[in-house]
Amino acid sequence: MKTNIGNTDALTGIEELESIRHQIKELKKESFLFREGDIAENVYIVQSGKIRIEKVTPNGRELTLKISGPGQLVGEVTIFSEAPKYMLAARAIEDTVYLQISLKDLEEALTLNGRLSIAFMKWMGIDQQKTQTKFRDLLLHGKKGALYSTLIRLSNSYGVKTEGGILIDVVLTNQELANFCGMTREVVNRMLRDLKKNGTVSMHEGKIYLHDLNYLKTETNCENCPIYLCKID
């Protein structure tokens, strides 16, 4: 018997955003929606598929900030900016369908529609809190905290309760997991081996099972933030 832990949060008022003039487009897996430094002209709403928001450091290391799924905005931090440029890159991790809305049309809608503006500000505030809590874990709890908190966030975003524990129902390579943590694949490999040995996690067909979520929370001094903040998306 499987039970979904929770669904991806969608922006309140998303229907109103979708009513703004837009284009429907498709993006193939591993293709970029935009790259860091590109001139920002549009925002996007994911309809199906998943978009990874990432940062590449000068030495070539990738850091994944979040995964945006259906009903989520991408590129929204560029609104009401002069000569806006994308500060991060966005790449599809599976075939994706999205709505493309010009920044000009979105800004006009937010100026004229008070209800939409309030919903948008609320969503932006929540997204900022998610980012702050993630960097808190990365900075304060070291490599172990980075991996453990990432596993907790993945379970809140993609977790499915089963008789044997929580299945993180998304396929991630160890390199992709390392990108979430800002670590090398070798370090993540070693830490996952230790978690397997003590029975905290196991792997099946490329997916992670969490058998002892409380262990991960205890080791990271979990503050039991609301689930809507402790997510990877």
Short mmCIF file of C-alpha atoms in Angstrom, two decimals:
data_model
loop_
_atom_site.label_atom_id
_atom_site.label_comp_id
_atom_site.label_asym_id
_atom_site.label_seq_id
_atom_site.Cartn_x
_atom_site.Cartn_y
_atom_site.Cartn_z
CA MET A 1 0.00 0.00 0.00
CA LYS A 2 1.46 3.39 -1.03
CA THR A 3 0.39 6.77 0.26
CA ASN A 4 1.62 10.09 -1.13
CA ILE A 5 3.14 12.28 1.58
CA GLY A 6 2.27 15.52 -0.18
CA ASN A 7 1.82 17.20 -3.49
CA THR A 8 3.92 19.95 -5.00
CA ASP A 9 2.77 23.38 -3.84
CA ALA A 10 1.31 25.51 -6.59
CA LEU A 11 1.05 29.28 -6.62
CA THR A 12 -2.26 30.56 -5.29
CA GLY A 13 -3.98 32.29 -8.18
CA ILE A 14 -2.15 30.23 -10.80
CA GLU A 15 -5.32 30.23 -12.91
CA GLU A 16 -5.09 34.01 -13.14
CA LEU A 17 -1.49 33.80 -14.27
CA GLU A 18 -2.50 31.32 -16.94
CA SER A 19 -5.10 33.79 -18.17
CA ILE A 20 -2.32 36.24 -19.13
CA ARG A 21 -1.37 36.15 -22.80
CA HIS A 22 1.08 33.27 -23.24
CA GLN A 23 2.56 30.70 -25.55
CA ILE A 24 2.65 26.94 -24.95
CA LYS A 25 6.01 25.39 -25.70
CA GLU A 26 7.89 22.13 -25.25
CA LEU A 27 11.39 21.43 -24.00
CA LYS A 28 13.28 18.17 -24.46
CA LYS A 29 15.09 16.46 -21.60
CA GLU A 30 18.53 18.03 -20.83
CA SER A 31 17.73 21.13 -22.92
CA PHE A 32 18.16 24.56 -21.33
CA LEU A 33 15.17 26.83 -20.83
CA PHE A 34 17.70 29.60 -20.19
CA ARG A 35 21.29 29.94 -19.02
CA GLU A 36 22.86 32.11 -16.37
CA GLY A 37 23.54 35.58 -17.78
CA ASP A 38 20.93 35.39 -20.55
CA ILE A 39 18.76 38.49 -20.94
CA ALA A 40 15.48 37.84 -19.12
CA GLU A 41 12.43 38.48 -21.26
CA ASN A 42 9.97 35.86 -20.03
CA VAL A 43 8.75 33.86 -17.05
CA TYR A 44 7.49 30.33 -17.33
CA ILE A 45 4.87 28.09 -15.75
CA VAL A 46 5.60 24.37 -15.86
CA GLN A 47 2.63 22.39 -17.16
CA SER A 48 4.18 18.92 -17.17
CA GLY A 49 7.67 17.58 -16.62
CA LYS A 50 10.40 19.00 -14.36
CA ILE A 51 12.89 21.86 -14.61
CA ARG A 52 16.09 21.92 -12.58
CA ILE A 53 17.27 25.33 -11.35
CA GLU A 54 21.06 25.26 -11.07
CA LYS A 55 24.21 27.27 -10.58
CA VAL A 56 27.58 26.41 -12.10
CA THR A 57 30.61 27.64 -10.16
CA PRO A 58 33.72 29.04 -11.90
CA ASN A 59 35.51 25.69 -11.39
CA GLY A 60 32.69 23.83 -13.13
CA ARG A 61 30.89 22.36 -10.12
CA GLU A 62 27.10 22.29 -10.35
CA LEU A 63 24.81 23.21 -7.47
CA THR A 64 21.12 22.37 -7.85
CA LEU A 65 18.89 24.86 -6.05
CA LYS A 66 15.52 23.24 -6.67
CA ILE A 67 13.34 21.29 -9.05
CA SER A 68 10.26 23.03 -10.42
CA GLY A 69 7.32 20.82 -11.38
CA PRO A 70 3.76 21.31 -12.68
CA GLY A 71 2.10 24.51 -11.50
CA GLN A 72 5.36 26.23 -10.55
CA LEU A 73 6.98 29.39 -11.86
CA VAL A 74 10.47 29.61 -13.31
CA GLY A 75 12.39 32.86 -13.85
CA GLU A 76 10.11 34.95 -11.65
CA VAL A 77 12.86 36.75 -9.69
CA THR A 78 13.60 38.96 -12.68
CA ILE A 79 10.33 40.95 -12.54
CA PHE A 80 10.44 44.75 -12.11
CA SER A 81 14.21 44.83 -12.67
CA GLU A 82 16.16 47.11 -14.95
CA ALA A 83 17.94 45.24 -17.76
CA PRO A 84 17.15 41.92 -16.05
CA LYS A 85 19.31 38.86 -16.59
CA TYR A 86 18.79 35.33 -15.34
CA MET A 87 21.00 34.72 -12.30
CA LEU A 88 20.69 30.94 -12.54
CA ALA A 89 20.25 28.34 -15.28
CA ALA A 90 17.13 26.25 -15.89
CA ARG A 91 17.37 22.84 -17.55
CA ALA A 92 14.76 20.16 -18.21
CA ILE A 93 15.36 16.86 -16.41
CA GLU A 94 12.54 15.26 -18.39
CA ASP A 95 10.48 16.25 -21.41
CA THR A 96 8.56 19.35 -20.33
CA VAL A 97 5.61 21.44 -21.48
CA TYR A 98 5.44 25.03 -20.22
CA LEU A 99 3.67 28.34 -20.63
CA GLN A 100 5.79 31.30 -21.65
CA ILE A 101 4.66 34.73 -20.42
CA SER A 102 6.54 37.91 -21.28
CA LEU A 103 7.86 39.93 -18.35
CA LYS A 104 6.07 42.99 -19.71
CA ASP A 105 2.69 41.24 -19.70
CA LEU A 106 3.25 39.79 -16.22
CA GLU A 107 4.31 43.13 -14.75
CA GLU A 108 1.25 44.81 -16.26
CA ALA A 109 -1.04 42.12 -14.81
CA LEU A 110 0.51 42.45 -11.35
CA THR A 111 0.10 46.24 -11.49
CA LEU A 112 -3.59 46.03 -12.39
CA ASN A 113 -4.67 42.98 -10.35
CA GLY A 114 -4.31 43.43 -6.59
CA ARG A 115 -5.40 39.87 -5.76
CA LEU A 116 -2.82 38.43 -8.10
CA SER A 117 -0.12 40.73 -6.71
CA ILE A 118 -0.78 39.59 -3.12
CA ALA A 119 -0.73 35.92 -4.13
CA PHE A 120 2.50 36.47 -6.05
CA MET A 121 4.21 38.21 -3.12
CA LYS A 122 3.12 35.42 -0.79
CA TRP A 123 4.56 32.80 -3.11
CA MET A 124 7.83 34.74 -3.48
CA GLY A 125 8.12 34.99 0.31
CA ILE A 126 7.67 31.24 0.74
CA ASP A 127 10.22 30.52 -1.98
CA GLN A 128 12.75 32.80 -0.27
CA GLN A 129 12.22 31.01 3.04
CA LYS A 130 12.83 27.66 1.34
CA THR A 131 16.12 28.95 -0.03
CA GLN A 132 17.17 30.34 3.35
CA THR A 133 16.48 27.08 5.19
CA LYS A 134 18.39 25.09 2.58
CA PHE A 135 21.47 27.30 2.85
CA ARG A 136 21.17 27.21 6.64
CA ASP A 137 21.54 23.43 6.52
CA LEU A 138 24.39 23.57 4.00
CA LEU A 139 26.34 26.10 6.07
CA LEU A 140 25.63 25.04 9.66
CA HIS A 141 25.58 21.24 9.54
CA GLY A 142 28.45 20.39 7.21
CA LYS A 143 28.48 17.66 4.59
CA LYS A 144 26.41 15.26 6.64
CA GLY A 145 23.76 17.87 7.27
CA ALA A 146 23.71 18.81 3.59
CA LEU A 147 23.02 15.24 2.46
CA TYR A 148 20.65 14.33 5.28
CA SER A 149 18.56 17.49 4.91
CA THR A 150 18.43 16.96 1.13
CA LEU A 151 17.07 13.44 1.68
CA ILE A 152 14.46 14.84 4.08
CA ARG A 153 13.44 17.49 1.54
CA LEU A 154 13.24 14.90 -1.24
CA SER A 155 10.99 12.76 0.95
CA ASN A 156 8.67 15.73 1.54
CA SER A 157 8.50 16.49 -2.19
CA TYR A 158 8.45 13.01 -3.71
CA GLY A 159 7.96 10.68 -0.76
CA VAL A 160 5.51 7.80 -0.95
CA LYS A 161 4.77 5.87 2.25
CA THR A 162 5.17 2.12 1.88
CA GLU A 163 5.22 -0.75 4.36
CA GLY A 164 9.02 -0.72 4.36
CA GLY A 165 9.47 3.02 4.75
CA ILE A 166 9.35 6.09 2.52
CA LEU A 167 10.09 5.71 -1.17
CA ILE A 168 11.59 8.82 -2.80
CA ASP A 169 9.72 8.34 -6.05
CA VAL A 170 12.16 10.03 -8.42
CA VAL A 171 15.27 8.55 -10.05
CA LEU A 172 18.44 10.44 -9.09
CA THR A 173 22.03 9.49 -9.81
CA ASN A 174 24.57 9.96 -7.04
CA GLN A 175 26.03 12.84 -9.06
CA GLU A 176 22.63 14.55 -9.20
CA LEU A 177 22.23 14.03 -5.47
CA ALA A 178 25.69 15.50 -4.94
CA ASN A 179 24.68 18.56 -6.97
CA PHE A 180 21.89 19.26 -4.46
CA CYS A 181 24.40 19.13 -1.62
CA GLY A 182 27.27 21.07 -3.17
CA MET A 183 29.56 18.05 -2.74
CA THR A 184 31.47 15.63 -4.94
CA ARG A 185 29.96 12.34 -6.05
CA GLU A 186 32.67 10.41 -4.21
CA VAL A 187 31.74 11.97 -0.87
CA VAL A 188 28.04 11.24 -1.42
CA ASN A 189 28.87 7.63 -2.41
CA ARG A 190 30.73 7.12 0.87
CA MET A 191 28.02 8.68 3.00
CA LEU A 192 25.26 6.67 1.31
CA ARG A 193 27.24 3.47 1.94
CA ASP A 194 27.34 4.33 5.64
CA LEU A 195 23.58 4.98 5.68
CA LYS A 196 22.97 1.65 3.96
CA LYS A 197 25.13 -0.17 6.51
CA ASN A 198 23.17 1.19 9.47
CA GLY A 199 19.84 0.46 7.78
CA THR A 200 18.74 4.07 7.32
CA VAL A 201 18.40 3.85 3.52
CA SER A 202 18.35 1.27 0.74
CA MET A 203 18.23 1.48 -3.04
CA HIS A 204 15.89 -0.16 -5.55
CA GLU A 205 15.88 0.48 -9.32
CA GLY A 206 17.67 3.79 -8.88
CA LYS A 207 15.29 5.08 -6.22
CA ILE A 208 16.02 5.67 -2.53
CA TYR A 209 14.04 4.13 0.32
CA LEU A 210 14.21 5.87 3.70
CA HIS A 211 13.76 3.39 6.54
CA ASP A 212 14.61 5.70 9.44
CA LEU A 213 13.61 9.30 8.77
CA ASN A 214 13.92 10.17 12.46
CA TYR A 215 17.63 9.28 12.37
CA LEU A 216 18.22 11.84 9.63
CA LYS A 217 16.23 14.47 11.54
CA THR A 218 18.08 13.82 14.79
CA GLU A 219 21.49 14.00 13.14
CA THR A 220 20.66 17.38 11.57
CA ASN A 221 18.99 18.87 14.66
CA CYS A 222 15.79 19.14 12.63
CA GLU A 223 13.66 22.13 13.66
CA ASN A 224 10.50 20.51 12.25
CA CYS A 225 9.81 23.33 9.82
CA PRO A 226 6.44 23.21 8.04
CA ILE A 227 6.61 20.74 5.16
CA TYR A 228 5.85 23.48 2.62
CA LEU A 229 9.24 25.03 3.55
CA CYS A 230 11.18 21.77 3.82
CA LYS A 231 10.89 20.67 0.21
CA ILE A 232 13.19 20.38 -2.77
CA ASP A 233 10.75 22.01 -5.20
#
